[in-house]
Coordinates of C-alpha atoms in Angstrom, one line a residue:
X83 CA 15.4 15.5 97.4
X84 CA 16.4 17.0 94.1
X85 CA 19.6 18.9 94.2
X86 CA 20.7 21.7 92.0
X87 CA 23.2 19.3 90.3
X88 CA 20.4 16.9 89.2
X89 CA 17.9 19.6 88.2
X90 CA 20.2 21.2 85.6
X91 CA 20.7 18.1 83.3
X92 CA 16.9 17.4 83.4
X93 CA 16.0 20.9 82.4
X94 CA 18.4 20.7 79.5
X95 CA 16.9 17.4 78.5
X96 CA 13.4 18.8 78.7
X97 CA 14.4 21.9 76.7
X98 CA 16.1 19.8 74.1
X99 CA 13.1 17.5 73.8
X100 CA 10.8 20.5 73.5
X101 CA 12.9 22.0 70.7
X102 CA 13.0 18.6 68.9
X103 CA 9.2 18.2 69.2
X104 CA 8.7 21.8 68.0
X105 CA 10.9 21.1 64.9
X106 CA 9.2 17.8 64.3
X107 CA 5.8 19.5 64.6
X108 CA 6.8 22.0 62.1
X109 CA 7.9 19.2 59.7
X110 CA 4.6 17.5 60.3
X111 CA 2.6 20.6 59.6
X112 CA 4.7 21.2 56.4
X113 CA 4.3 17.6 55.3
X114 CA 0.5 17.8 55.8
X115 CA 0.5 21.0 53.7
X116 CA 2.5 19.4 50.9
X117 CA 0.8 16.0 50.9
X118 CA -2.8 17.1 51.6
X119 CA -3.5 20.8 51.6
X120 CA -1.4 21.7 48.5
X121 CA -0.9 18.3 47.1
X122 CA -2.3 19.0 43.6
X123 CA -0.4 22.2 43.3
X124 CA 2.9 20.6 44.2
X125 CA 2.3 17.5 42.0
X126 CA 1.7 19.9 39.1
X127 CA 4.9 21.8 39.8
X128 CA 7.1 18.7 40.4
X129 CA 6.0 16.8 37.2
X130 CA 7.0 18.3 34.0
X131 CA 5.7 15.4 31.8
X132 CA 3.3 12.6 32.5
X133 CA 3.7 9.6 30.2
X134 CA 6.7 10.8 28.2
X135 CA 7.7 8.0 25.9
X136 CA 10.4 6.8 23.6
X137 CA 9.6 4.5 20.6
X138 CA 11.5 1.3 20.4
X139 CA 11.7 0.3 16.7
X140 CA 11.2 -3.3 15.7
X141 CA 13.0 -4.9 12.8
X142 CA 11.2 -5.8 9.5
X143 CA 11.2 -9.5 8.8
X144 CA 13.2 -11.3 6.1
X145 CA 12.1 -12.9 2.8
X146 CA 13.7 -16.3 2.0
X147 CA 13.4 -18.7 -0.9
X148 CA 12.1 -22.3 -0.8
X149 CA 15.5 -23.5 0.5
X150 CA 15.9 -20.7 3.1
X151 CA 18.3 -18.5 1.1
X152 CA 17.8 -14.9 2.2
X153 CA 16.5 -12.7 -0.5
X154 CA 15.6 -9.6 1.6
X155 CA 16.5 -8.7 5.2
X156 CA 16.8 -5.6 7.4
X157 CA 20.1 -4.8 9.0
X158 CA 21.3 -2.1 11.4
X159 CA 23.9 0.2 10.0
X160 CA 25.7 3.2 11.6
X161 CA 26.0 6.7 10.2
X162 CA 29.3 8.4 11.2
X163 CA 28.8 11.9 12.5
X164 CA 30.8 14.4 14.6
X165 CA 30.1 17.3 16.9
X166 CA 32.2 20.3 15.7
X167 CA 31.3 22.3 18.9
X168 CA 32.5 19.5 21.1
X169 CA 35.6 19.1 19.1
X170 CA 36.4 22.8 19.5
X171 CA 35.8 22.5 23.3
X172 CA 38.2 19.6 23.5
X173 CA 40.8 21.4 21.4
X174 CA 40.7 24.6 23.5
X175 CA 40.8 22.9 26.9
X176 CA 44.2 24.0 28.2
X177 CA 43.9 22.2 31.5
X178 CA 43.2 18.8 29.8
X179 CA 44.6 19.0 26.3
X180 CA 43.5 16.2 23.9
X181 CA 45.6 13.1 23.6
X182 CA 44.9 13.2 19.9
X183 CA 44.7 16.7 18.5
X184 CA 42.3 17.5 15.8
X185 CA 45.0 17.9 13.2
X186 CA 46.1 14.3 13.8
X187 CA 42.6 13.0 14.5
X188 CA 41.2 14.4 11.3
X189 CA 44.0 12.7 9.3
X190 CA 43.3 9.3 10.9
X191 CA 39.5 9.8 10.4
X192 CA 40.1 10.6 6.7
X193 CA 42.4 7.5 6.3
X194 CA 39.7 5.2 7.8
X195 CA 36.9 6.8 5.7
X196 CA 38.9 7.0 2.5
X197 CA 38.5 10.8 2.5
X198 CA 40.8 13.7 1.8
X199 CA 42.0 15.0 5.1
X200 CA 42.3 18.6 4.0
X201 CA 38.7 18.5 2.5
X202 CA 37.5 17.0 5.8
X203 CA 39.0 19.8 7.9
X204 CA 37.8 22.4 5.4
X205 CA 34.3 20.9 5.6
X206 CA 34.2 21.0 9.4
X207 CA 35.5 24.6 9.4
X208 CA 32.9 25.7 6.9
X209 CA 30.2 24.2 9.0
X210 CA 31.5 26.0 12.1
X211 CA 31.8 29.3 10.2
X212 CA 28.2 29.0 9.2
X213 CA 27.1 28.2 12.7
X214 CA 29.7 28.3 15.6
X215 CA 27.3 26.3 17.8
X216 CA 26.6 23.5 15.3
X217 CA 26.8 20.1 16.8
X218 CA 26.4 18.0 13.7
X219 CA 28.6 17.2 10.7
X220 CA 28.1 14.0 8.8
X221 CA 31.2 12.0 7.9
X222 CA 29.5 9.2 6.1
X223 CA 26.3 7.2 5.9
X224 CA 26.2 3.4 6.3
X225 CA 29.7 2.7 7.7
X226 CA 31.0 -0.7 7.1
X227 CA 32.1 -2.9 10.0
X228 CA 35.8 -2.1 9.6
X229 CA 35.2 1.7 9.5
X230 CA 32.9 1.5 12.5
X231 CA 35.3 -0.4 14.6
X232 CA 38.4 1.7 13.7
X233 CA 36.6 5.0 14.2
X234 CA 35.2 3.9 17.6
X235 CA 38.7 2.7 18.6
X236 CA 39.9 6.4 18.3
X237 CA 37.8 7.2 21.4
X238 CA 37.1 10.7 20.3
X239 CA 34.4 12.3 22.4
X240 CA 33.1 14.3 19.5
X241 CA 32.5 11.3 17.2
X242 CA 29.1 9.6 17.5
X243 CA 27.5 6.8 15.5
X244 CA 23.8 6.9 14.9
X245 CA 22.2 3.5 14.2
X246 CA 19.4 3.1 11.6
X247 CA 17.7 0.1 9.9
X248 CA 18.2 -0.4 6.2
X249 CA 16.8 -3.0 3.8
X250 CA 19.3 -5.1 1.9
X251 CA 18.8 -7.7 -0.8
X252 CA 21.8 -10.2 -0.6
X253 CA 21.1 -11.8 -4.0
X254 CA 20.7 -8.5 -5.8
X255 CA 18.5 -8.8 -8.9
X256 CA 17.5 -12.5 -8.4
X257 CA 13.7 -12.4 -8.5
X258 CA 14.0 -8.6 -7.9
X259 CA 10.9 -7.7 -9.8
X260 CA 8.9 -10.2 -7.6
X261 CA 10.5 -9.4 -4.3
X262 CA 9.8 -5.6 -4.6
X263 CA 11.2 -2.8 -2.6
X264 CA 10.6 -0.2 0.1
X265 CA 10.7 3.6 -0.1
X266 CA 12.9 5.9 1.9
X267 CA 10.5 5.8 4.8
X268 CA 10.5 2.0 5.0
X269 CA 7.1 1.6 3.4
X270 CA 6.6 -1.3 1.0
X271 CA 6.0 -0.2 -2.6
X272 CA 5.8 -3.4 -4.7
X273 CA 6.1 -7.1 -4.9
X274 CA 6.3 -9.5 -2.0
X275 CA 7.4 -6.6 0.2
X276 CA 3.9 -5.1 -0.3
X277 CA 2.0 -8.4 -0.7
X278 CA 3.2 -9.8 2.6
X279 CA 3.5 -6.6 4.7
X280 CA 1.2 -8.0 7.4
X281 CA 3.7 -10.7 8.0
X282 CA 6.9 -8.7 7.5
X283 CA 6.1 -5.5 9.3
X284 CA 7.3 -5.2 12.9
X285 CA 5.3 -3.8 15.9
X286 CA 7.2 -1.0 17.6
X287 CA 7.6 -1.0 21.3
X288 CA 7.8 1.9 23.6
X289 CA 9.3 3.1 26.9
X290 CA 7.3 5.5 29.1
X291 CA 8.5 7.4 32.1
X292 CA 7.9 10.5 34.2
X293 CA 10.4 13.4 34.4
X294 CA 10.8 16.1 37.1
X295 CA 11.2 19.8 36.5
X296 CA 15.0 19.2 36.3
X297 CA 14.4 16.8 33.4
X298 CA 15.5 13.8 35.5
X299 CA 13.6 10.6 35.1
X300 CA 11.8 9.8 38.3
X301 CA 13.0 6.4 39.5
X302 CA 10.3 3.7 39.4
X303 CA 8.2 5.5 36.8
X304 CA 9.6 3.6 33.8
X305 CA 7.4 1.2 31.9
X306 CA 8.7 -0.7 28.8
X307 CA 6.9 -2.6 26.1
X308 CA 9.3 -4.4 23.9
X309 CA 9.1 -4.3 20.1
X310 CA 8.1 -7.3 18.2
X311 CA 10.1 -8.0 15.1
X312 CA 8.4 -8.8 11.8
X313 CA 8.0 -12.4 10.6
X314 CA 9.9 -14.2 7.9
X315 CA 8.2 -15.0 4.6
X316 CA 9.3 -18.1 2.8
X317 CA 8.6 -18.2 -0.9
X318 CA 8.0 -21.2 -3.2
X319 CA 10.7 -19.9 -5.6
X320 CA 14.0 -21.6 -6.0
X321 CA 16.4 -18.7 -6.2
X322 CA 19.2 -20.7 -7.9
X323 CA 16.8 -21.8 -10.7
X324 CA 15.4 -18.3 -10.9
X325 CA 19.0 -16.9 -11.3
X326 CA 19.6 -19.2 -14.2
X327 CA 16.3 -18.4 -15.9
X328 CA 17.0 -14.6 -15.6
X329 CA 20.4 -15.0 -17.2
X330 CA 19.1 -17.2 -19.9
X331 CA 16.0 -15.1 -20.8
X332 CA 18.1 -11.9 -20.8
X333 CA 20.4 -13.5 -23.4
X334 CA 17.6 -15.0 -25.5
X335 CA 15.5 -11.8 -25.5
X336 CA 18.5 -9.7 -26.5
X337 CA 19.5 -12.2 -29.2
X338 CA 16.0 -12.0 -30.6
X339 CA 15.9 -8.2 -30.4
X340 CA 13.0 -8.4 -28.0
X341 CA 12.0 -5.7 -25.5
X342 CA 11.6 -8.2 -22.7
X343 CA 11.1 -11.8 -21.7
X344 CA 9.8 -14.0 -18.9
X345 CA 10.0 -17.6 -17.7
X346 CA 7.6 -19.1 -15.3
X347 CA 8.0 -22.6 -13.8
X348 CA 5.1 -24.4 -12.0
X349 CA 5.2 -27.6 -10.1
X350 CA 2.5 -29.9 -11.5
X351 CA 1.5 -31.8 -8.3
X352 CA 1.4 -28.7 -6.0
X353 CA 0.8 -25.6 -8.2
X354 CA 3.9 -24.0 -6.6
X355 CA 5.7 -21.4 -8.6
X356 CA 9.4 -22.5 -8.6
X357 CA 10.7 -19.7 -10.9
X358 CA 9.3 -16.3 -11.9
X359 CA 12.1 -14.8 -14.0
X360 CA 11.9 -11.5 -16.0
X361 CA 14.1 -9.3 -18.1
X362 CA 14.7 -6.4 -17.8
X363 CA 15.0 -6.9 -14.1
X364 CA 15.7 -4.7 -11.1
X365 CA 18.2 -4.9 -8.3
X366 CA 16.2 -3.6 -5.3
X367 CA 19.5 -2.4 -3.7
X368 CA 19.9 0.0 -6.6
X369 CA 16.6 1.1 -8.1
X370 CA 18.3 3.9 -10.0
X371 CA 20.4 1.4 -11.8
X372 CA 17.4 0.5 -14.0
X373 CA 14.5 2.2 -15.7
X374 CA 11.4 2.8 -13.5
X375 CA 9.4 0.7 -16.0
X376 CA 11.5 -2.3 -14.8
X377 CA 10.9 -1.8 -11.1
X378 CA 7.7 -3.8 -11.0
X379 CA 6.8 -7.3 -12.1
X380 CA 5.1 -7.7 -15.4
X381 CA 4.5 -11.4 -15.0
X382 CA 1.4 -10.9 -13.0
X383 CA 0.4 -7.5 -14.3
X384 CA 0.8 -7.7 -18.1
X385 CA -2.1 -9.4 -19.9
X386 CA -1.9 -10.5 -23.5
X387 CA -4.0 -12.6 -26.0
X388 CA -2.7 -16.1 -25.5
X389 CA -3.3 -17.2 -29.1
X390 CA -2.7 -20.8 -29.9
X391 CA -1.6 -21.8 -26.4
X392 CA -5.3 -21.9 -25.5
X393 CA -6.4 -24.1 -28.4
X394 CA -6.3 -27.1 -26.1
X395 CA -9.0 -25.5 -24.0
X396 CA -11.3 -25.4 -27.1
X397 CA -10.3 -29.0 -27.7
X398 CA -11.3 -30.0 -24.2
X399 CA -14.7 -28.3 -24.6
X400 CA -15.6 -30.1 -27.8
X401 CA -14.1 -33.5 -26.7
X402 CA -16.3 -33.5 -23.5
X403 CA -19.4 -31.9 -25.1
X404 CA -19.5 -32.9 -28.8
X405 CA -18.0 -36.4 -28.7
X406 CA -14.9 -35.3 -30.7
X407 CA -11.7 -37.5 -30.4
X408 CA -8.2 -36.6 -31.5
X409 CA -8.8 -38.4 -34.8
X410 CA -12.5 -38.0 -35.6
X411 CA -14.5 -36.4 -36.9
X412 CA -12.5 -34.2 -39.3
X413 CA -13.1 -30.7 -40.7
X414 CA -12.2 -29.4 -44.1
X415 CA -10.0 -26.3 -43.8
X416 CA -8.0 -24.2 -46.2
X417 CA -5.6 -21.4 -45.1
X418 CA -8.3 -18.7 -45.5
X419 CA -12.0 -19.0 -45.3
X420 CA -15.1 -16.8 -45.3
X421 CA -17.7 -17.9 -42.8
X422 CA -21.5 -17.6 -43.4
X423 CA -21.8 -14.8 -40.8
X424 CA -19.2 -12.7 -42.7
X425 CA -16.2 -13.5 -40.5
X426 CA -12.9 -14.1 -42.3
X427 CA -10.3 -16.4 -40.6
X428 CA -6.7 -16.9 -41.8
X429 CA -4.1 -19.5 -40.9
X430 CA -0.5 -18.3 -40.3
X431 CA 0.7 -20.3 -43.4
X432 CA -0.6 -21.0 -46.8
X433 CA -1.8 -24.5 -47.4
X434 CA -4.3 -26.4 -49.6
X435 CA -7.6 -27.6 -48.2
X436 CA -7.0 -30.4 -45.7
X437 CA -9.4 -32.7 -43.8
X438 CA -8.0 -32.0 -40.4
X439 CA -8.2 -34.3 -37.4
X440 CA -8.4 -32.4 -34.1
X441 CA -4.8 -33.6 -33.4
X442 CA -3.8 -32.2 -36.8
X443 CA -5.5 -28.9 -36.2
X444 CA -3.4 -28.6 -33.0
X445 CA -0.2 -29.8 -34.6
X446 CA -0.4 -27.4 -37.6
X447 CA -2.1 -24.8 -35.3
X448 CA -4.8 -24.1 -37.9
X449 CA -7.1 -21.3 -36.9
X450 CA -9.6 -22.2 -39.6
X451 CA -9.8 -25.8 -38.4
X452 CA -10.2 -24.8 -34.7
X453 CA -12.9 -22.3 -35.7
X454 CA -14.9 -25.1 -37.3
X455 CA -14.3 -27.5 -34.4
X456 CA -15.1 -24.8 -31.9
X457 CA -18.5 -24.2 -33.2
X458 CA -19.5 -27.8 -32.6
X459 CA -20.5 -26.5 -29.1
X460 CA -22.2 -23.3 -28.0
X461 CA -20.4 -20.1 -27.1
X462 CA -21.6 -20.5 -23.6
X463 CA -19.9 -23.9 -23.3
X464 CA -16.6 -22.5 -24.6
X465 CA -17.0 -19.5 -22.2
X466 CA -17.4 -21.9 -19.3
X467 CA -14.3 -23.8 -20.2
X468 CA -12.2 -20.7 -20.5
X469 CA -13.3 -19.8 -17.0
X470 CA -12.6 -23.3 -15.7
X471 CA -9.0 -23.0 -17.0
X472 CA -8.5 -19.7 -15.2
X473 CA -9.2 -16.9 -17.6
X474 CA -10.5 -13.9 -15.8
X475 CA -9.3 -15.0 -12.3
X476 CA -6.1 -13.8 -10.5
X477 CA -3.6 -16.5 -9.7
X478 CA -1.8 -15.5 -6.4
X479 CA -3.1 -12.1 -5.4
X480 CA 0.1 -10.3 -6.4
X481 CA 0.0 -6.5 -6.0
X482 CA -1.7 -5.0 -9.0
X483 CA -2.2 -8.5 -10.5
X484 CA -4.6 -8.4 -13.4
X485 CA -7.5 -10.7 -13.9
X486 CA -7.1 -10.6 -17.6
X487 CA -10.2 -9.9 -19.7
X488 CA -12.9 -12.3 -20.7
X489 CA -15.9 -10.7 -22.4
X490 CA -19.3 -12.3 -21.9
X491 CA -20.7 -14.2 -24.9
X492 CA -23.2 -11.5 -25.5
X493 CA -20.3 -9.3 -26.5
X494 CA -18.9 -11.8 -29.0
X495 CA -19.4 -10.5 -32.5
X496 CA -19.2 -12.3 -35.8
X497 CA -15.4 -12.4 -35.8
X498 CA -14.8 -13.1 -32.1
X499 CA -17.3 -16.0 -32.3
X500 CA -14.4 -17.8 -34.1
X501 CA -11.3 -16.0 -32.8
X502 CA -12.1 -17.1 -29.2
X503 CA -11.6 -20.7 -30.4
X504 CA -7.9 -19.9 -30.9
X505 CA -7.0 -17.6 -28.1
X506 CA -8.0 -14.1 -29.3
X507 CA -10.6 -11.6 -27.9
X508 CA -9.6 -12.4 -24.3
X509 CA -6.4 -11.8 -22.4
X510 CA -4.4 -13.7 -19.8
X511 CA -1.1 -13.5 -17.9
X512 CA 1.8 -15.9 -18.2
X513 CA 1.0 -17.5 -14.8
X514 CA -2.6 -18.1 -15.9
X515 CA -1.4 -20.0 -19.0
X516 CA 0.9 -22.0 -16.7
X517 CA -2.1 -22.8 -14.5
X518 CA -4.1 -24.0 -17.4
X519 CA -1.4 -26.4 -18.5
X520 CA -0.9 -27.5 -14.8
X521 CA -4.4 -28.8 -14.9
X522 CA -3.9 -30.7 -18.1
X523 CA -0.6 -32.2 -16.8
X524 CA -2.3 -33.1 -13.5
X525 CA -5.0 -35.3 -14.9
X526 CA -7.6 -32.5 -15.2
X527 CA -7.3 -31.4 -11.6
X528 CA -6.5 -27.7 -11.4
X529 CA -4.5 -26.6 -8.3
X530 CA -4.4 -22.9 -7.5
X531 CA -0.9 -21.4 -8.0
X532 CA 1.0 -20.4 -5.0
X533 CA 4.0 -18.1 -4.4
X534 CA 4.1 -18.1 -0.5
X535 CA 5.1 -21.1 1.5
X536 CA 4.7 -19.7 5.0
X537 CA 5.1 -16.9 7.5
X538 CA 7.3 -17.5 10.6
X539 CA 6.7 -15.1 13.5
X540 CA 9.7 -13.7 15.4
X541 CA 9.0 -16.2 18.2
X542 CA 9.3 -19.1 15.8
X543 CA 5.6 -19.8 15.3
X544 CA 5.1 -21.0 11.7
X545 CA 1.9 -20.1 9.8
X546 CA 1.6 -22.2 6.6
X547 CA -0.1 -20.7 3.6
X548 CA -3.6 -21.7 3.1
X549 CA -4.0 -24.9 1.0
X550 CA -4.7 -24.0 -2.6
X551 CA -8.0 -24.6 -4.2
X552 CA -8.2 -27.9 -6.0
X553 CA -10.8 -28.7 -8.6
X554 CA -11.3 -31.3 -11.3
X555 CA -12.1 -29.2 -14.3
X556 CA -12.0 -31.8 -17.0
X557 CA -12.1 -35.6 -17.0
X558 CA -8.8 -37.5 -16.5
X559 CA -9.3 -39.2 -19.8
X560 CA -9.7 -35.8 -21.5
X561 CA -6.5 -34.6 -19.9
X562 CA -4.7 -37.8 -21.1
X563 CA -5.9 -37.2 -24.7
X564 CA -4.9 -33.5 -24.6
X565 CA -1.4 -34.6 -23.3
X566 CA -1.0 -37.0 -26.1
X567 CA -2.0 -34.4 -28.7
X568 CA 0.4 -31.8 -27.1
X569 CA 3.2 -34.3 -27.3
X570 CA 2.5 -34.8 -31.0
X571 CA 2.6 -31.0 -31.4
X572 CA 6.1 -31.1 -29.8
X573 CA 7.2 -34.0 -32.0
X574 CA 5.5 -33.2 -35.3
X575 CA 5.3 -29.4 -35.1
X576 CA 7.6 -27.0 -36.8
X577 CA 9.8 -26.5 -33.7
X578 CA 10.3 -30.2 -33.0
X579 CA 14.1 -30.3 -33.5
X580 CA 14.7 -27.1 -31.6
X581 CA 12.8 -28.0 -28.4
X582 CA 14.0 -31.6 -27.9
X583 CA 15.2 -32.3 -24.3
X584 CA 17.4 -35.4 -24.5
X585 CA 15.9 -38.3 -22.5
X586 CA 12.6 -36.7 -21.8
X587 CA 9.2 -36.7 -23.5
X588 CA 7.9 -33.2 -23.7
X589 CA 4.7 -31.4 -24.7
X590 CA 4.6 -27.9 -26.2
X591 CA 2.3 -25.3 -27.8
X592 CA 3.1 -21.9 -29.1
X593 CA 1.2 -18.7 -29.0
X594 CA 1.5 -15.5 -31.0
X595 CA -0.4 -12.4 -29.8
X596 CA -1.0 -9.1 -31.6
X597 CA -0.1 -6.1 -29.5
X598 CA -2.5 -3.2 -29.1
X599 CA -1.3 0.1 -30.6
X600 CA -3.3 2.2 -28.1
X601 CA -5.6 3.5 -30.9
X602 CA -8.0 0.6 -31.1
X603 CA -5.8 -1.4 -33.5
X604 CA -2.7 -3.5 -33.4
X605 CA 1.0 -2.8 -34.0
X606 CA 2.1 -3.9 -37.4
X607 CA 4.6 -6.8 -37.7
X608 CA 5.4 -7.3 -34.0
X609 CA 4.0 -9.8 -31.6
X610 CA 4.0 -11.0 -28.0
X611 CA 5.2 -14.6 -28.4
X612 CA 5.0 -17.5 -26.1
X613 CA 5.7 -21.3 -25.7
X614 CA 4.4 -23.5 -23.0
X615 CA 4.6 -27.2 -22.2
X616 CA 5.3 -29.8 -19.5
X617 CA 7.5 -32.8 -18.9
X618 CA 8.0 -35.7 -18.7
X619 CA 4.9 -36.8 -20.5
X620 CA 4.9 -40.2 -18.8
X621 CA 5.0 -38.6 -15.4
X622 CA 4.4 -34.8 -15.6
X623 CA 6.4 -32.8 -13.0
X624 CA 6.9 -29.2 -14.2
X625 CA 5.2 -26.7 -16.5
X626 CA 7.3 -24.1 -18.2
X627 CA 6.1 -21.1 -20.1
X628 CA 8.5 -18.6 -21.9
X629 CA 7.4 -15.3 -23.4
X630 CA 9.2 -12.7 -25.5
X631 CA 7.9 -9.1 -26.0
X632 CA 8.1 -8.1 -29.6
X633 CA 11.1 -10.1 -30.9
X634 CA 12.4 -8.7 -34.1
X635 CA 14.9 -11.3 -35.4
X636 CA 12.2 -14.0 -35.6
X637 CA 8.8 -12.4 -35.1
X638 CA 6.8 -15.6 -34.8
X639 CA 6.5 -17.8 -31.7
X640 CA 9.4 -19.8 -33.0
X641 CA 11.5 -17.1 -31.4
X642 CA 10.8 -18.7 -28.0
X643 CA 11.9 -22.3 -29.0
X644 CA 15.5 -22.0 -27.9
X645 CA 14.6 -20.4 -24.6
X646 CA 11.9 -23.0 -23.9
X647 CA 14.4 -25.8 -24.6
X648 CA 17.0 -24.4 -22.3
X649 CA 14.5 -23.6 -19.6
X650 CA 12.9 -27.1 -19.6
X651 CA 16.4 -28.8 -19.7
X652 CA 17.5 -26.8 -16.7
X653 CA 14.3 -27.6 -14.7
X654 CA 14.8 -31.3 -15.3
X655 CA 18.5 -31.0 -14.1
X656 CA 17.7 -28.8 -11.1
X657 CA 15.1 -31.2 -9.7
X658 CA 16.8 -34.4 -10.9
X659 CA 13.7 -35.5 -12.7
X660 CA 14.1 -39.1 -13.9
X661 CA 14.2 -39.4 -17.7
X662 CA 11.2 -40.9 -19.5
X663 CA 11.0 -44.7 -19.4
X664 CA 7.8 -45.2 -21.3
X665 CA 8.0 -44.8 -25.1
X666 CA 5.7 -42.5 -26.9
X667 CA 2.5 -43.9 -28.5
X668 CA 2.2 -44.1 -32.2
X669 CA 2.0 -40.7 -33.9
X670 CA -1.4 -39.2 -34.3
X671 CA -2.6 -38.6 -37.9
X672 CA -3.0 -34.9 -38.9
X673 CA -5.4 -35.6 -41.8
X674 CA -8.1 -38.0 -42.7

């Protein structure tokens, strides 16, 4: 039997349960409406952005020399800025007055920054006067570590430090023309920076997320792809050697009153470029510190007529195709001759008629004699040998590198039929000349020049540069005979005393190129001079070529003698090349 006392609590329980079920039912109905009936509408209202993202910048890779010395790298620097509006809010907060009032804080900031405190305060006030709501005033760009640390230690809410990446070149102008530079947007403009952008450039990452209508990131919606930093490029260049060559050629060029000069050093057994020095040069840290004409490398982009430095190529062609040796046959040559086709050829010095040996023609650098020797083979044969030795072909694929110019034999006229025998009517770059002599020094095997050693990814994976092309372009015995004649040029030639390198047997050959005047003719009395050679003769290790642009104190190629001697001497010291141990063969006769 149920009593009144027991019925009352049960009724209350039933009523409470009914109320709870009603409320729960209402929630269920509303939930169905939100999740099913009006789902699309509510999703659209709740999500302000789908896939909003932030870019995560990667860092550009570094450039290092053959020994790992850093020549270019990217670093993070901080710009010091302040928020004038926030500063004013802090200053006017009566309930929580600042521990360091602006009057004192501005003085400390000025001391740290090396600024005038009054000027700092005036600048901030002027910014606020122009716009009371301004939240930005720059204190300085690129804070150094000490400034950054001391400013941050002030713990001022209105100071903030914005990071940015900048490119720095720790060795300044060392190989600056070859290294290149970036523009203000971080885009490569020249040199290795441009040539190796694929290796150096980073891959930016990104962070994506969803935000609600209140601009709050929705938890769990974040997705992140990390940035991949650029790789590190290692060059074949020895920066210490390059530094010396730059200092030396700057001194020599200025002493000779020249407009510029270069030194290129190539390793005989590998074709690797160990120095690529130029003057004038550029410090990529300070482009405005030099003329825009000096911002780019001329080594690979300036072509000139090689002159007598390419006479050994003519010699190689006639030795292998006409049976000529260093001493026979001979040709009769005076200092000026008129040829049957109407061409007129001159030597650089006046002399009687000599019966020149091939060796003598190279030692005296007789254009007339080389013209007569050269015509012992067809123009097509000589054209082939010019191509074999690298004329008309780029060396390393440097940005804007020129091929030089090699006209087909069908375009050789009466004069160029002969001038091509002694380095005129075609153009080359200094590295192309170095490459030609590398082949002679290496027993006739030409190895493609290289400037890049490797690219190392950010994860440590090393990608070695492709092996250079190797090709036997002349017979080893031909190369040996050419080497012997070039040593005789160094010993018997007019620059013999000035190019001696104590302890080492050296080869050499000079070149004097006329300079186009832009009107179809040549500039009067000025030349682009060069000297090239290798050492030691008994075990060739390095090729050196020096050039001077329009020297005025000595206008002939003799102007390069001092620079060549200093360059070759330094190369032997830098690489600790053993002195020559095999004595030179008997001198070759110049005349019959």
